[in-house]
PDB file of C-alpha atoms in Angstrom:
ATOM      1  CA  UNK F   1      -2.110   7.793   3.551  1.00 40.00           C
ATOM      2  CA  UNK F   2      -3.805   4.492   4.435  1.00 43.00           C
ATOM      3  CA  UNK F   3      -5.992   5.977   7.147  1.00 44.00           C
ATOM      4  CA  UNK F   4      -9.596   6.114   5.884  1.00 44.00           C
ATOM      5  CA  UNK F   5     -11.708   3.022   6.468  1.00 44.00           C
ATOM      6  CA  UNK F   6     -14.590   4.766   4.689  1.00 47.00           C
ATOM      7  CA  UNK F   7     -12.748   5.104   1.383  1.00 65.00           C
ATOM      8  CA  UNK F   8     -14.372   3.232  -1.492  1.00 60.00           C
ATOM      9  CA  UNK F   9     -11.083   1.520  -2.381  1.00 72.00           C
ATOM     10  CA  UNK F  10     -10.628  -0.042   1.029  1.00 79.00           C
ATOM     11  CA  UNK F  11     -14.289  -0.853   1.504  1.00 85.00           C
ATOM     12  CA  UNK F  12     -14.223  -2.854  -1.725  1.00 89.00           C
ATOM     13  CA  UNK F  13     -10.981  -4.614  -0.782  1.00 90.00           C
ATOM     14  CA  UNK F  14     -12.309  -5.472   2.679  1.00 92.00           C
ATOM     15  CA  UNK F  15     -15.599  -6.758   1.272  1.00 93.00           C
ATOM     16  CA  UNK F  16     -13.826  -8.926  -1.301  1.00 94.00           C
ATOM     17  CA  UNK F  17     -11.578 -10.555   1.298  1.00 96.00           C
ATOM     18  CA  UNK F  18     -14.317 -11.000   3.894  1.00 95.00           C
ATOM     19  CA  UNK F  19     -16.589 -12.621   1.300  1.00 96.00           C
ATOM     20  CA  UNK F  20     -13.902 -15.172   0.435  1.00 96.00           C
ATOM     21  CA  UNK F  21     -14.509 -18.570   2.079  1.00 96.00           C
ATOM     22  CA  UNK F  22     -12.300 -18.951   5.156  1.00 93.00           C
ATOM     23  CA  UNK F  23     -10.467 -21.987   3.762  1.00 94.00           C
ATOM     24  CA  UNK F  24      -9.447 -19.941   0.712  1.00 96.00           C
ATOM     25  CA  UNK F  25      -8.265 -16.871   2.618  1.00 97.00           C
ATOM     26  CA  UNK F  26      -4.600 -16.019   3.066  1.00 98.00           C
ATOM     27  CA  UNK F  27      -4.638 -15.215   6.780  1.00 98.00           C
ATOM     28  CA  UNK F  28      -1.936 -12.925   8.143  1.00 98.00           C
ATOM     29  CA  UNK F  29      -1.653 -12.324  11.867  1.00 98.00           C
ATOM     30  CA  UNK F  30      -1.054  -8.681  12.803  1.00 98.00           C
ATOM     31  CA  UNK F  31       0.281  -8.191  16.319  1.00 98.00           C
ATOM     32  CA  UNK F  32      -2.349  -5.974  17.948  1.00 97.00           C
ATOM     33  CA  UNK F  33      -1.279  -5.806  21.585  1.00 95.00           C
ATOM     34  CA  UNK F  34      -0.143  -2.206  21.164  1.00 92.00           C
ATOM     35  CA  UNK F  35       0.931   0.171  18.423  1.00 87.00           C
ATOM     36  CA  UNK F  36      -0.191   1.227  14.950  1.00 86.00           C
ATOM     37  CA  UNK F  37      -1.598  -2.048  13.649  1.00 94.00           C
ATOM     38  CA  UNK F  38      -4.742  -0.702  11.934  1.00 93.00           C
ATOM     39  CA  UNK F  39      -2.863   0.732   8.945  1.00 93.00           C
ATOM     40  CA  UNK F  40      -1.157  -2.629   8.407  1.00 96.00           C
ATOM     41  CA  UNK F  41      -4.554  -4.331   8.414  1.00 95.00           C
ATOM     42  CA  UNK F  42      -5.814  -1.930   5.749  1.00 93.00           C
ATOM     43  CA  UNK F  43      -2.715  -2.419   3.613  1.00 94.00           C
ATOM     44  CA  UNK F  44      -3.055  -6.199   3.884  1.00 96.00           C
ATOM     45  CA  UNK F  45      -6.707  -6.042   2.853  1.00 96.00           C
ATOM     46  CA  UNK F  46      -5.648  -3.940  -0.147  1.00 94.00           C
ATOM     47  CA  UNK F  47      -3.011  -6.544  -1.047  1.00 95.00           C
ATOM     48  CA  UNK F  48      -5.619  -9.325  -0.910  1.00 96.00           C
ATOM     49  CA  UNK F  49      -4.912 -10.852   2.512  1.00 97.00           C
ATOM     50  CA  UNK F  50      -7.180 -11.430   5.508  1.00 98.00           C
ATOM     51  CA  UNK F  51      -5.622  -9.655   8.521  1.00 97.00           C
ATOM     52  CA  UNK F  52      -6.137 -11.362  11.883  1.00 98.00           C
ATOM     53  CA  UNK F  53      -5.533  -9.203  14.946  1.00 97.00           C
ATOM     54  CA  UNK F  54      -3.366 -11.096  17.442  1.00 98.00           C
ATOM     55  CA  UNK F  55      -4.070 -10.462  21.128  1.00 97.00           C
ATOM     56  CA  UNK F  56      -3.935 -13.941  22.618  1.00 96.00           C
ATOM     57  CA  UNK F  57      -2.427 -17.362  22.082  1.00 95.00           C
ATOM     58  CA  UNK F  58      -5.740 -18.557  20.665  1.00 95.00           C
ATOM     59  CA  UNK F  59      -5.572 -15.958  17.889  1.00 97.00           C
ATOM     60  CA  UNK F  60      -2.368 -17.511  16.552  1.00 96.00           C
ATOM     61  CA  UNK F  61      -3.952 -20.552  14.925  1.00 95.00           C
ATOM     62  CA  UNK F  62      -4.475 -21.132  11.190  1.00 96.00           C
ATOM     63  CA  UNK F  63      -2.151 -18.324  10.046  1.00 98.00           C
ATOM     64  CA  UNK F  64      -0.053 -18.137   6.881  1.00 98.00           C
ATOM     65  CA  UNK F  65       1.981 -15.009   7.633  1.00 98.00           C
ATOM     66  CA  UNK F  66       2.798 -12.463  10.348  1.00 98.00           C
ATOM     67  CA  UNK F  67       3.087  -8.697  10.587  1.00 98.00           C
ATOM     68  CA  UNK F  68       4.816  -6.891  13.467  1.00 98.00           C
ATOM     69  CA  UNK F  69       3.849  -3.184  13.497  1.00 97.00           C
ATOM     70  CA  UNK F  70       5.381  -0.056  14.951  1.00 93.00           C
ATOM     71  CA  UNK F  71       4.669   1.141  18.473  1.00 91.00           C
ATOM     72  CA  UNK F  72       6.564   0.718  21.739  1.00 91.00           C
ATOM     73  CA  UNK F  73       8.850  -2.312  21.529  1.00 92.00           C
ATOM     74  CA  UNK F  74       9.242  -2.616  25.315  1.00 93.00           C
ATOM     75  CA  UNK F  75       5.472  -2.638  25.854  1.00 94.00           C
ATOM     76  CA  UNK F  76       4.953  -5.136  23.034  1.00 94.00           C
ATOM     77  CA  UNK F  77       7.579  -7.463  24.470  1.00 94.00           C
ATOM     78  CA  UNK F  78       6.121  -7.302  27.997  1.00 95.00           C
ATOM     79  CA  UNK F  79       2.615  -8.019  26.714  1.00 96.00           C
ATOM     80  CA  UNK F  80       3.848 -10.914  24.572  1.00 96.00           C
ATOM     81  CA  UNK F  81       5.371 -12.485  27.682  1.00 96.00           C
ATOM     82  CA  UNK F  82       2.348 -11.649  29.832  1.00 96.00           C
ATOM     83  CA  UNK F  83      -0.043 -13.202  27.276  1.00 96.00           C
ATOM     84  CA  UNK F  84       2.193 -16.270  26.789  1.00 96.00           C
ATOM     85  CA  UNK F  85       2.588 -15.461  23.078  1.00 97.00           C
ATOM     86  CA  UNK F  86       6.331 -14.909  22.737  1.00 97.00           C
ATOM     87  CA  UNK F  87       7.485 -18.498  22.282  1.00 96.00           C
ATOM     88  CA  UNK F  88       4.644 -19.374  19.910  1.00 97.00           C
ATOM     89  CA  UNK F  89       5.444 -16.331  17.767  1.00 97.00           C
ATOM     90  CA  UNK F  90       9.138 -17.220  17.708  1.00 97.00           C
ATOM     91  CA  UNK F  91       8.347 -20.823  16.821  1.00 97.00           C
ATOM     92  CA  UNK F  92       6.165 -19.824  13.861  1.00 98.00           C
ATOM     93  CA  UNK F  93       8.892 -17.560  12.450  1.00 98.00           C
ATOM     94  CA  UNK F  94      11.668 -20.098  13.065  1.00 97.00           C
ATOM     95  CA  UNK F  95       9.624 -22.750  11.258  1.00 96.00           C
ATOM     96  CA  UNK F  96       9.496 -20.545   8.147  1.00 97.00           C
ATOM     97  CA  UNK F  97       6.290 -18.539   8.365  1.00 98.00           C
ATOM     98  CA  UNK F  98       6.841 -15.266   6.453  1.00 98.00           C
ATOM     99  CA  UNK F  99       6.956 -12.118   8.557  1.00 98.00           C
ATOM    100  CA  UNK F 100       7.111  -8.400   7.803  1.00 98.00           C
ATOM    101  CA  UNK F 101       8.153  -6.050  10.612  1.00 98.00           C
ATOM    102  CA  UNK F 102       8.282  -2.261  10.796  1.00 97.00           C
ATOM    103  CA  UNK F 103       9.999   0.077  13.268  1.00 94.00           C
ATOM    104  CA  UNK F 104       9.258  -1.350  16.750  1.00 94.00           C
ATOM    105  CA  UNK F 105       8.475  -4.661  15.048  1.00 96.00           C
ATOM    106  CA  UNK F 106      12.016  -4.643  13.646  1.00 97.00           C
ATOM    107  CA  UNK F 107      13.375  -4.126  17.166  1.00 96.00           C
ATOM    108  CA  UNK F 108      11.216  -6.951  18.490  1.00 97.00           C
ATOM    109  CA  UNK F 109      12.340  -9.312  15.704  1.00 98.00           C
ATOM    110  CA  UNK F 110      16.069  -8.618  16.133  1.00 97.00           C
ATOM    111  CA  UNK F 111      18.763 -10.600  17.932  1.00 96.00           C
ATOM    112  CA  UNK F 112      20.270  -7.643  19.802  1.00 94.00           C
ATOM    113  CA  UNK F 113      19.095  -4.206  20.938  1.00 95.00           C
ATOM    114  CA  UNK F 114      22.162  -2.035  21.478  1.00 94.00           C
ATOM    115  CA  UNK F 115      22.132  -0.421  24.928  1.00 90.00           C
ATOM    116  CA  UNK F 116      19.086  -2.469  25.945  1.00 89.00           C
ATOM    117  CA  UNK F 117      20.531  -5.970  25.831  1.00 86.00           C
ATOM    118  CA  UNK F 118      18.202  -7.196  28.586  1.00 88.00           C
ATOM    119  CA  UNK F 119      15.051  -6.196  26.705  1.00 91.00           C
ATOM    120  CA  UNK F 120      12.996  -9.201  25.628  1.00 93.00           C
ATOM    121  CA  UNK F 121      13.037  -9.824  21.880  1.00 94.00           C
ATOM    122  CA  UNK F 122      12.251 -12.667  19.489  1.00 97.00           C
ATOM    123  CA  UNK F 123      15.923 -13.218  18.618  1.00 96.00           C
ATOM    124  CA  UNK F 124      15.086 -14.286  15.052  1.00 98.00           C
ATOM    125  CA  UNK F 125      16.480 -11.688  12.619  1.00 98.00           C
ATOM    126  CA  UNK F 126      20.297 -11.632  12.663  1.00 98.00           C
ATOM    127  CA  UNK F 127      20.725  -7.893  13.213  1.00 98.00           C
ATOM    128  CA  UNK F 128      21.623  -5.516  16.009  1.00 97.00           C
ATOM    129  CA  UNK F 129      19.509  -2.355  16.203  1.00 96.00           C
ATOM    130  CA  UNK F 130      19.676   1.021  17.883  1.00 92.00           C
ATOM    131  CA  UNK F 131      16.359   2.331  19.204  1.00 86.00           C
ATOM    132  CA  UNK F 132      15.100   5.825  18.294  1.00 72.00           C
ATOM    133  CA  UNK F 133      18.166   6.482  16.137  1.00 65.00           C
ATOM    134  CA  UNK F 134      16.320   9.158  14.145  1.00 67.00           C
ATOM    135  CA  UNK F 135      15.173  11.288  17.053  1.00 57.00           C
ATOM    136  CA  UNK F 136      11.846  12.043  18.682  1.00 60.00           C
ATOM    137  CA  UNK F 137       8.294  12.140  17.292  1.00 56.00           C
ATOM    138  CA  UNK F 138       8.541  15.806  16.270  1.00 56.00           C
ATOM    139  CA  UNK F 139      11.603  14.991  14.159  1.00 59.00           C
ATOM    140  CA  UNK F 140       9.641  12.609  11.902  1.00 71.00           C
ATOM    141  CA  UNK F 141      10.133  12.997   8.145  1.00 73.00           C
ATOM    142  CA  UNK F 142       9.456  11.437   4.734  1.00 85.00           C
ATOM    143  CA  UNK F 143      12.184  10.756   2.173  1.00 89.00           C
ATOM    144  CA  UNK F 144      12.163   8.980  -1.179  1.00 93.00           C
ATOM    145  CA  UNK F 145      14.696   6.167  -1.195  1.00 94.00           C
ATOM    146  CA  UNK F 146      15.996   3.906  -3.921  1.00 95.00           C
ATOM    147  CA  UNK F 147      15.506   0.443  -2.473  1.00 96.00           C
ATOM    148  CA  UNK F 148      16.035  -3.166  -3.468  1.00 96.00           C
ATOM    149  CA  UNK F 149      12.711  -4.980  -3.677  1.00 96.00           C
ATOM    150  CA  UNK F 150      12.331  -7.966  -1.322  1.00 96.00           C
ATOM    151  CA  UNK F 151      12.774 -11.281  -3.126  1.00 93.00           C
ATOM    152  CA  UNK F 152      10.666 -14.428  -3.016  1.00 90.00           C
ATOM    153  CA  UNK F 153      13.525 -16.888  -3.570  1.00 87.00           C
ATOM    154  CA  UNK F 154      17.293 -16.813  -3.922  1.00 82.00           C
ATOM    155  CA  UNK F 155      16.902 -17.359  -7.672  1.00 84.00           C
ATOM    156  CA  UNK F 156      15.026 -14.076  -8.179  1.00 86.00           C
ATOM    157  CA  UNK F 157      16.644 -11.291 -10.157  1.00 89.00           C
ATOM    158  CA  UNK F 158      17.390  -8.202  -8.069  1.00 90.00           C
ATOM    159  CA  UNK F 159      15.067  -5.282  -8.823  1.00 95.00           C
ATOM    160  CA  UNK F 160      15.122  -1.706  -7.583  1.00 95.00           C
ATOM    161  CA  UNK F 161      12.476   0.978  -7.120  1.00 95.00           C
ATOM    162  CA  UNK F 162      11.864   4.322  -5.460  1.00 95.00           C
ATOM    163  CA  UNK F 163       9.967   4.149  -2.195  1.00 96.00           C
ATOM    164  CA  UNK F 164       8.443   6.926  -0.019  1.00 93.00           C
ATOM    165  CA  UNK F 165       9.935   6.104   3.394  1.00 92.00           C
ATOM    166  CA  UNK F 166       8.161   7.526   6.462  1.00 92.00           C
ATOM    167  CA  UNK F 167      10.393   7.816   9.547  1.00 89.00           C
ATOM    168  CA  UNK F 168       8.766   8.154  12.998  1.00 86.00           C
ATOM    169  CA  UNK F 169      11.115   7.617  15.959  1.00 81.00           C
ATOM    170  CA  UNK F 170      12.788   5.102  13.702  1.00 85.00           C
ATOM    171  CA  UNK F 171      15.444   2.609  14.780  1.00 91.00           C
ATOM    172  CA  UNK F 172      18.629   1.983  12.802  1.00 92.00           C
ATOM    173  CA  UNK F 173      20.177  -1.351  11.909  1.00 96.00           C
ATOM    174  CA  UNK F 174      23.752  -1.151  13.154  1.00 96.00           C
ATOM    175  CA  UNK F 175      25.053  -4.672  12.456  1.00 96.00           C
ATOM    176  CA  UNK F 176      23.923  -7.495  10.198  1.00 98.00           C
ATOM    177  CA  UNK F 177      24.685 -11.202   9.978  1.00 97.00           C
ATOM    178  CA  UNK F 178      26.290 -12.803   6.928  1.00 95.00           C
ATOM    179  CA  UNK F 179      22.969 -14.090   5.546  1.00 96.00           C
ATOM    180  CA  UNK F 180      21.141 -10.774   5.839  1.00 98.00           C
ATOM    181  CA  UNK F 181      20.475  -8.879   2.600  1.00 97.00           C
ATOM    182  CA  UNK F 182      20.338  -5.076   2.736  1.00 97.00           C
ATOM    183  CA  UNK F 183      17.261  -3.660   0.976  1.00 98.00           C
ATOM    184  CA  UNK F 184      17.568   0.045   1.788  1.00 96.00           C
ATOM    185  CA  UNK F 185      20.181   2.537   2.900  1.00 94.00           C
ATOM    186  CA  UNK F 186      20.213   6.251   3.653  1.00 90.00           C
ATOM    187  CA  UNK F 187      23.814   7.351   3.265  1.00 87.00           C
ATOM    188  CA  UNK F 188      25.604   4.782   5.460  1.00 88.00           C
ATOM    189  CA  UNK F 189      22.509   3.914   7.499  1.00 92.00           C
ATOM    190  CA  UNK F 190      20.898   0.489   6.992  1.00 95.00           C
ATOM    191  CA  UNK F 191      17.123   0.882   6.961  1.00 96.00           C
ATOM    192  CA  UNK F 192      15.617  -2.316   5.543  1.00 97.00           C
ATOM    193  CA  UNK F 193      16.769  -5.932   5.359  1.00 98.00           C
ATOM    194  CA  UNK F 194      15.710  -9.429   4.400  1.00 98.00           C
ATOM    195  CA  UNK F 195      16.800 -12.751   5.845  1.00 98.00           C
ATOM    196  CA  UNK F 196      15.061 -15.821   4.434  1.00 95.00           C
ATOM    197  CA  UNK F 197      11.360 -15.521   5.395  1.00 97.00           C
ATOM    198  CA  UNK F 198      11.832 -12.231   7.269  1.00 98.00           C
ATOM    199  CA  UNK F 199      11.662  -8.669   5.915  1.00 98.00           C
ATOM    200  CA  UNK F 200      12.015  -5.680   8.221  1.00 98.00           C
ATOM    201  CA  UNK F 201      12.081  -1.910   7.735  1.00 97.00           C
ATOM    202  CA  UNK F 202      12.971   0.968  10.041  1.00 95.00           C
ATOM    203  CA  UNK F 203      10.402   3.091   8.188  1.00 94.00           C
ATOM    204  CA  UNK F 204       6.623   2.753   7.825  1.00 94.00           C
ATOM    205  CA  UNK F 205       5.351   1.459   4.446  1.00 95.00           C
ATOM    206  CA  UNK F 206       1.858   1.102   5.929  1.00 94.00           C
ATOM    207  CA  UNK F 207       1.584   4.905   6.057  1.00 92.00           C
ATOM    208  CA  UNK F 208       1.926   5.198   2.280  1.00 91.00           C
ATOM    209  CA  UNK F 209      -0.129   3.988  -0.678  1.00 88.00           C
ATOM    210  CA  UNK F 210       2.745   1.795  -1.859  1.00 93.00           C
ATOM    211  CA  UNK F 211       1.898  -1.865  -1.204  1.00 94.00           C
ATOM    212  CA  UNK F 212       5.282  -3.338  -2.191  1.00 96.00           C
ATOM    213  CA  UNK F 213       6.107  -4.859   1.201  1.00 97.00           C
ATOM    214  CA  UNK F 214       2.577  -5.952   2.065  1.00 97.00           C
ATOM    215  CA  UNK F 215       2.220  -7.568  -1.353  1.00 97.00           C
ATOM    216  CA  UNK F 216       5.487  -9.441  -0.757  1.00 98.00           C
ATOM    217  CA  UNK F 217       4.073 -10.700   2.553  1.00 98.00           C
ATOM    218  CA  UNK F 218       0.777 -11.707   0.944  1.00 98.00           C
ATOM    219  CA  UNK F 219       2.477 -13.652  -1.849  1.00 97.00           C
ATOM    220  CA  UNK F 220       4.928 -15.331   0.523  1.00 98.00           C
ATOM    221  CA  UNK F 221       1.988 -16.277   2.743  1.00 98.00           C
ATOM    222  CA  UNK F 222       0.255 -17.770  -0.306  1.00 97.00           C
ATOM    223  CA  UNK F 223       3.318 -19.957  -0.894  1.00 96.00           C
ATOM    224  CA  UNK F 224       3.482 -20.916   2.779  1.00 97.00           C
ATOM    225  CA  UNK F 225      -0.194 -21.899   2.800  1.00 97.00           C
ATOM    226  CA  UNK F 226       0.405 -24.407  -0.024  1.00 94.00           C
ATOM    227  CA  UNK F 227       2.817 -26.334   2.203  1.00 93.00           C
ATOM    228  CA  UNK F 228      -0.010 -27.448   4.486  1.00 84.00           C
TER     229      UNK F 228
END
């Protein structure tokens, strides 16, 4: 689990990134208004990125990527509106900044929340989701899934791998748009998708030692940085 700030591995990764000159850092904003953002920060450090905790509009400058963590999607949405961050966040994603979202972040990123159509969301990822589709906190579980790795460009060859998926009050993707690529299924349940610069999972990669998704975000952010 990525939970120990004192571990030698993470201390070295953090030190390496923090000692990198600011202009050379790949800076990824991690929404930190509410929810489990710390583990994402650790995973991003391990991947080579500089995580920037986002709590205000001022924090959203000089970023190269975004991460939307798990938590309470309704609370996140209300705080984004209250802190005048929602439109800026949507604009960055719409303009092509890479984003990785997990669980509540997936809900926040989606176009439609089934049964909660009036809930504020970013309306970026062309999916409809069902909240808490996998039950309550006590019904959390881990399951190894065969997944399709997220791609960097449409020309990439499709690759597959096994991934330890952690489900905690997870949503389910019920509908997808025509340009959305499915990355993971569990039986007939859609659990991870990619659309252009957006990757989202119903499960929690940040709670494992597998950096596949955070490395994708880091490398996409590197590409995005070169555009400016």
